[in-house]
Structures are given as C-alpha cells and as structure tokens.
Amino acid sequence: QLQLQESGPGLVKPSETLSLTCTVSGGSISSSSYYWGWIRQPPGKGLEWIGSIYYSGSTYYNPSLKSRVTISVDTSKNQFSLKLSSVTAADTAVYYCARLAGEWLVLWWGQGTMVTVSS
Amino acid sequence: EIVLTQSPGTLSLSPGERATLSCRASQSVSSSYLAWYQQKPGQAPRLLIYGASSRATGIPDRFSGSGSGTDFTLTISRLEPEDFAVYYCQQYGSSPLFGGGTKVEIK
C-alpha cells in the first residue's frame, strides 16, 4: 500500500527557509502516471495548494507563493522535497505531501507534519 | 482567478438525515474538474468525488456529487456517525484551488 511520510524540522525561525521531504513507499515516484504535490493547512483554517512536480522535474507553483517555493524530486531515494524561503508566522501550518492524478487532483495524502514559524 | 465559495459554513444535522453541500465557482470550472474531500479532526483529507460526480475508490454510494459550470453539490443521502466532518471542494482544471469548507456537525 502506498505510504507518504513527511519529515523535517517542526520549528523554523522567521526569515529562514522551511525544508521538508516526502518519502514515498509502496510505489515508485518515477511512475509516469502520477504527479506529486505539497498542500498546507494553517491551524483551524482551510487548505492551500503549494505546488506540484512530475518525476521529470516539471513543476507548478501557486502564484502567491512562487517567489519563495522550490519543489524538487530525487528519484534515486524515492523522495520529493519542499523548500519555502523567508518564512513568517503566516507560514505556520500542517504541511501535507500527496500523490496526484494529473497535476492537481489529490489521490493520496500523507499524514501531514506541523511546522511552526517562531523565534 | 477562480474563487470557490462553499455554503453553508456549518450544517447541523442528525444521523440518518440528508446533507446537501454547495460549492459555487466565480467562473466556469473547465470540464467539470471539481473534486470533494472529507477531513476528520486530526486527519488528512481524503478524496470522495472527482470529475464532479465520480466516486473515488472505496467511497460508499451514499455520497454523490452533481453539477457543472459554476454550481456543484455534494449530497450525503443518509448521514452515518462517521460522516460528521469538514468537506472541501477543489477545482483542478486550471490553477488548483480549494473552497473554504463546510463543517457537518451533529445536531
């Protein structure tokens, strides 16, 4: 069964870069059938799309975050990663990684990881 | 840019009742690329409906989706105790976007 596991620091200082990795097990990140994505959810609020990536490295970023976001893929490790620079308290959220159908339909979600931005 | 508005914000119903949730788009959603997700407290969302009306794998048939263009509906025919949750719509035909959510709570 497919499993997606987010990992990374749970606390990031303002102005620094948030870095998360999603490890995929039970399936290959190099499958031509799927894209992979990141979505976040601030505490008590709704869902926000961050971006998505294909195994070839092709990416889509939310225009509102584009200047600060980098998503990359490491097929040798079956992982993909998120970097969000210049974070503020507004970036405090649960961050989910996901397997997608097409670029933007979420088929499978990771369990999510809480990231707090605070000094 | 498309805006998705979900209503009502909260729906208070009893088990066994019918739930009707609305998702309205500010512009037409291309090819009915509209999905619905269910999220329970402390859990990740899960896909219920895609393509406006197709149930995802393993989703009970009490969940149904309908609509096209700018108006979409998620219907739960008879609420089971496990259906009380927050529901989000998402358009995925262009830049992906989620609605603000509808909470279905026990009356």
Short mmCIF file of C-alpha atoms in Angstrom, two decimals:
data_model
loop_
_atom_site.label_atom_id
_atom_site.label_comp_id
_atom_site.label_asym_id
_atom_site.label_seq_id
_atom_site.Cartn_x
_atom_site.Cartn_y
_atom_site.Cartn_z
CA GLN A 1 0.00 0.00 0.00
CA LEU A 2 1.23 3.47 -0.83
CA GLN A 3 2.60 5.47 2.06
CA LEU A 4 3.78 9.06 2.06
CA GLN A 5 5.79 10.30 5.02
CA GLU A 6 6.69 13.94 5.57
CA SER A 7 9.83 14.75 7.53
CA GLY A 8 11.66 17.88 8.57
CA PRO A 9 12.00 20.42 11.37
CA GLY A 10 8.86 21.22 13.31
CA LEU A 11 10.13 24.67 14.24
CA VAL A 12 11.62 27.24 11.88
CA LYS A 13 12.76 30.77 12.71
CA PRO A 14 11.29 33.77 10.88
CA SER A 15 13.16 34.74 7.70
CA GLU A 16 14.73 31.28 7.44
CA THR A 17 13.95 28.51 4.95
CA LEU A 18 11.47 25.75 5.69
CA SER A 19 12.63 22.39 4.29
CA LEU A 20 10.52 19.25 4.16
CA THR A 21 10.96 15.89 2.50
CA CYS A 22 8.31 13.38 1.50
CA THR A 23 9.41 9.75 1.33
CA VAL A 24 7.29 7.53 -0.88
CA SER A 25 6.97 3.82 -0.11
CA GLY A 26 4.81 1.18 -1.73
CA GLY A 27 5.11 2.86 -5.11
CA SER A 28 7.63 4.46 -7.43
CA ILE A 29 7.97 8.20 -7.66
CA SER A 30 9.13 7.65 -11.24
CA SER A 31 5.75 6.30 -12.32
CA SER A 32 4.60 8.11 -15.41
CA SER A 33 1.04 8.02 -14.09
CA TYR A 34 1.40 10.47 -11.24
CA TYR A 35 2.44 13.89 -10.16
CA TRP A 36 3.44 14.69 -6.58
CA GLY A 37 2.42 17.70 -4.57
CA TRP A 38 2.52 19.78 -1.43
CA ILE A 39 -0.55 21.30 0.26
CA ARG A 40 -0.71 23.13 3.58
CA GLN A 41 -3.33 23.97 6.19
CA PRO A 42 -2.88 26.69 8.82
CA PRO A 43 -4.29 25.79 12.22
CA GLY A 44 -8.09 25.92 12.15
CA LYS A 45 -8.17 27.05 8.54
CA GLY A 46 -8.65 25.65 5.06
CA LEU A 47 -6.36 24.03 2.51
CA GLU A 48 -3.86 25.87 0.32
CA TRP A 49 -2.09 24.44 -2.70
CA ILE A 50 1.67 24.98 -2.62
CA GLY A 51 2.93 23.23 -5.71
CA SER A 52 3.41 20.02 -7.65
CA ILE A 53 6.14 18.15 -9.52
CA TYR A 54 6.49 15.36 -12.06
CA TYR A 55 9.32 12.82 -11.80
CA SER A 56 10.98 14.52 -14.77
CA GLY A 57 11.28 17.69 -12.70
CA SER A 58 8.49 19.69 -14.30
CA THR A 59 6.85 21.89 -11.66
CA TYR A 60 3.81 24.04 -10.93
CA TYR A 61 3.81 26.58 -8.11
CA ASN A 62 0.96 28.53 -6.57
CA PRO A 63 1.44 32.05 -7.96
CA SER A 64 1.01 33.54 -4.49
CA LEU A 65 3.99 31.52 -3.20
CA LYS A 66 6.01 31.12 -6.38
CA SER A 67 8.76 33.55 -5.47
CA ARG A 68 9.57 31.61 -2.30
CA VAL A 69 8.91 27.96 -3.24
CA THR A 70 11.14 25.28 -4.71
CA ILE A 71 9.99 21.69 -5.14
CA SER A 72 12.45 19.05 -6.27
CA VAL A 73 12.49 15.30 -6.79
CA ASP A 74 15.11 12.65 -6.05
CA THR A 75 14.15 9.50 -7.91
CA SER A 76 17.09 7.54 -6.50
CA LYS A 77 15.69 7.98 -2.99
CA ASN A 78 12.00 7.90 -3.99
CA GLN A 79 11.59 11.29 -2.37
CA PHE A 80 10.47 14.77 -3.22
CA SER A 81 11.13 17.93 -1.26
CA LEU A 82 9.78 21.36 -0.48
CA LYS A 83 11.73 24.48 0.31
CA LEU A 84 9.94 27.66 1.34
CA SER A 85 12.16 30.66 1.92
CA SER A 86 11.78 33.81 4.01
CA VAL A 87 9.11 32.30 6.22
CA THR A 88 6.90 34.28 8.56
CA ALA A 89 4.32 33.31 11.16
CA ALA A 90 1.77 33.13 8.34
CA ASP A 91 3.58 30.04 7.06
CA THR A 92 2.77 28.12 10.25
CA ALA A 93 0.69 25.17 9.10
CA VAL A 94 0.33 21.45 8.72
CA TYR A 95 2.16 20.55 5.53
CA TYR A 96 0.90 17.57 3.54
CA CYS A 97 2.62 15.75 0.72
CA ALA A 98 0.43 13.97 -1.76
CA ARG A 99 0.21 11.79 -4.83
CA LEU A 100 -1.74 13.39 -7.63
CA ALA A 101 -3.67 12.34 -10.68
CA GLY A 102 -2.75 14.79 -13.38
CA GLU A 103 -1.15 17.89 -11.95
CA TRP A 104 -3.73 18.82 -9.39
CA LEU A 105 -6.18 16.11 -8.21
CA VAL A 106 -5.10 14.67 -4.88
CA LEU A 107 -5.46 10.90 -4.83
CA TRP A 108 -3.50 10.12 -1.69
CA TRP A 109 -2.36 12.24 1.22
CA GLY A 110 0.49 11.89 3.67
CA GLN A 111 -0.39 12.19 7.35
CA GLY A 112 0.92 15.75 7.47
CA THR A 113 3.56 17.44 9.57
CA MET A 114 3.11 20.56 11.68
CA VAL A 115 5.61 23.34 11.08
CA THR A 116 5.66 26.34 13.39
CA VAL A 117 7.45 29.55 12.47
CA SER A 118 8.62 31.25 15.62
CA SER A 119 11.76 32.70 17.12
CA GLU B 1 -8.73 33.84 -10.86
CA ILE B 2 -11.49 31.45 -9.82
CA VAL B 3 -12.94 31.75 -6.32
CA LEU B 4 -14.78 28.80 -4.76
CA THR B 5 -17.47 29.61 -2.21
CA GLN B 6 -18.84 26.79 -0.08
CA SER B 7 -22.13 27.02 1.75
CA PRO B 8 -23.32 26.74 4.35
CA GLY B 9 -20.32 27.22 6.59
CA THR B 10 -21.79 24.79 9.11
CA LEU B 11 -24.56 22.24 8.66
CA SER B 12 -26.18 20.83 11.81
CA LEU B 13 -27.95 17.56 11.14
CA SER B 14 -28.84 14.28 12.83
CA PRO B 15 -27.67 10.81 11.81
CA GLY B 16 -29.91 9.43 9.10
CA GLU B 17 -30.68 12.84 7.65
CA ARG B 18 -29.73 14.05 4.18
CA ALA B 19 -26.90 16.55 3.79
CA THR B 20 -26.65 18.91 0.84
CA LEU B 21 -23.44 20.91 0.48
CA SER B 22 -22.88 23.61 -2.12
CA CYS B 23 -19.76 24.78 -3.93
CA ARG B 24 -20.10 27.79 -6.21
CA ALA B 25 -17.33 28.97 -8.54
CA SER B 26 -16.87 32.56 -9.67
CA GLN B 27 -16.09 31.30 -13.19
CA SER B 28 -17.00 28.13 -15.02
CA VAL B 29 -14.92 25.12 -13.93
CA SER B 30 -13.46 23.55 -17.06
CA SER B 31 -14.57 20.03 -17.94
CA SER B 32 -16.19 19.64 -14.52
CA TYR B 33 -12.77 19.32 -12.89
CA LEU B 34 -14.33 19.61 -9.46
CA ALA B 35 -13.47 17.36 -6.52
CA TRP B 36 -14.75 16.90 -2.98
CA TYR B 37 -12.67 15.86 0.03
CA GLN B 38 -13.63 14.85 3.56
CA GLN B 39 -11.45 15.77 6.54
CA LYS B 40 -11.91 14.50 10.07
CA PRO B 41 -10.21 16.14 13.07
CA GLY B 42 -6.51 15.39 13.24
CA GLN B 43 -6.54 13.53 9.93
CA ALA B 44 -5.51 14.28 6.39
CA PRO B 45 -8.31 14.86 3.90
CA ARG B 46 -9.44 12.02 1.66
CA LEU B 47 -10.81 12.17 -1.83
CA LEU B 48 -14.54 11.47 -2.12
CA ILE B 49 -15.62 12.71 -5.55
CA TYR B 50 -13.76 13.75 -8.71
CA GLY B 51 -14.97 14.94 -12.07
CA ALA B 52 -17.92 16.48 -10.21
CA SER B 53 -19.77 13.16 -9.92
CA SER B 54 -17.41 10.16 -9.91
CA ARG B 55 -16.88 8.44 -6.59
CA ALA B 56 -13.30 7.64 -5.63
CA THR B 57 -12.30 4.07 -4.85
CA GLY B 58 -13.95 2.72 -1.71
CA ILE B 59 -16.34 5.62 -1.20
CA PRO B 60 -19.84 4.50 -0.16
CA ASP B 61 -22.68 5.19 -2.55
CA ARG B 62 -24.46 7.40 -0.02
CA PHE B 63 -22.02 10.09 -1.25
CA SER B 64 -22.90 11.64 -4.58
CA GLY B 65 -21.75 14.68 -6.49
CA SER B 66 -23.53 16.69 -9.14
CA GLY B 67 -23.33 19.94 -11.01
CA SER B 68 -21.46 21.65 -13.81
CA GLY B 69 -20.26 25.07 -14.83
CA THR B 70 -20.28 27.16 -11.68
CA ASP B 71 -22.62 25.26 -9.34
CA PHE B 72 -21.76 21.96 -7.71
CA THR B 73 -23.34 19.90 -4.95
CA LEU B 74 -22.20 17.12 -2.66
CA THR B 75 -25.06 15.06 -1.25
CA ILE B 76 -24.85 12.55 1.57
CA SER B 77 -28.09 10.62 1.34
CA ARG B 78 -28.23 9.34 4.92
CA LEU B 79 -25.68 10.59 7.41
CA GLU B 80 -23.73 7.95 9.27
CA PRO B 81 -21.91 8.84 12.51
CA GLU B 82 -18.56 8.72 10.70
CA ASP B 83 -19.70 11.31 8.13
CA PHE B 84 -19.59 14.22 10.55
CA ALA B 85 -16.54 16.08 9.32
CA VAL B 86 -15.40 19.04 7.23
CA TYR B 87 -15.87 18.87 3.47
CA TYR B 88 -13.84 20.80 0.92
CA CYS B 89 -14.41 21.29 -2.77
CA GLN B 90 -11.47 21.81 -5.12
CA GLN B 91 -11.26 22.88 -8.73
CA TYR B 92 -8.38 21.26 -10.59
CA GLY B 93 -8.96 22.24 -14.19
CA SER B 94 -6.62 25.18 -14.01
CA SER B 95 -4.66 26.66 -11.13
CA PRO B 96 -5.76 24.42 -8.25
CA LEU B 97 -7.89 25.98 -5.55
CA PHE B 98 -9.87 24.77 -2.55
CA GLY B 99 -13.10 26.14 -1.18
CA GLY B 100 -13.31 27.31 2.41
CA GLY B 101 -15.03 24.18 3.65
CA THR B 102 -18.38 23.14 5.15
CA LYS B 103 -18.49 21.58 8.58
CA VAL B 104 -21.16 18.93 9.03
CA GLU B 105 -21.85 18.64 12.74
CA ILE B 106 -24.17 16.55 14.86
CA LYS B 107 -27.35 18.36 15.79
#
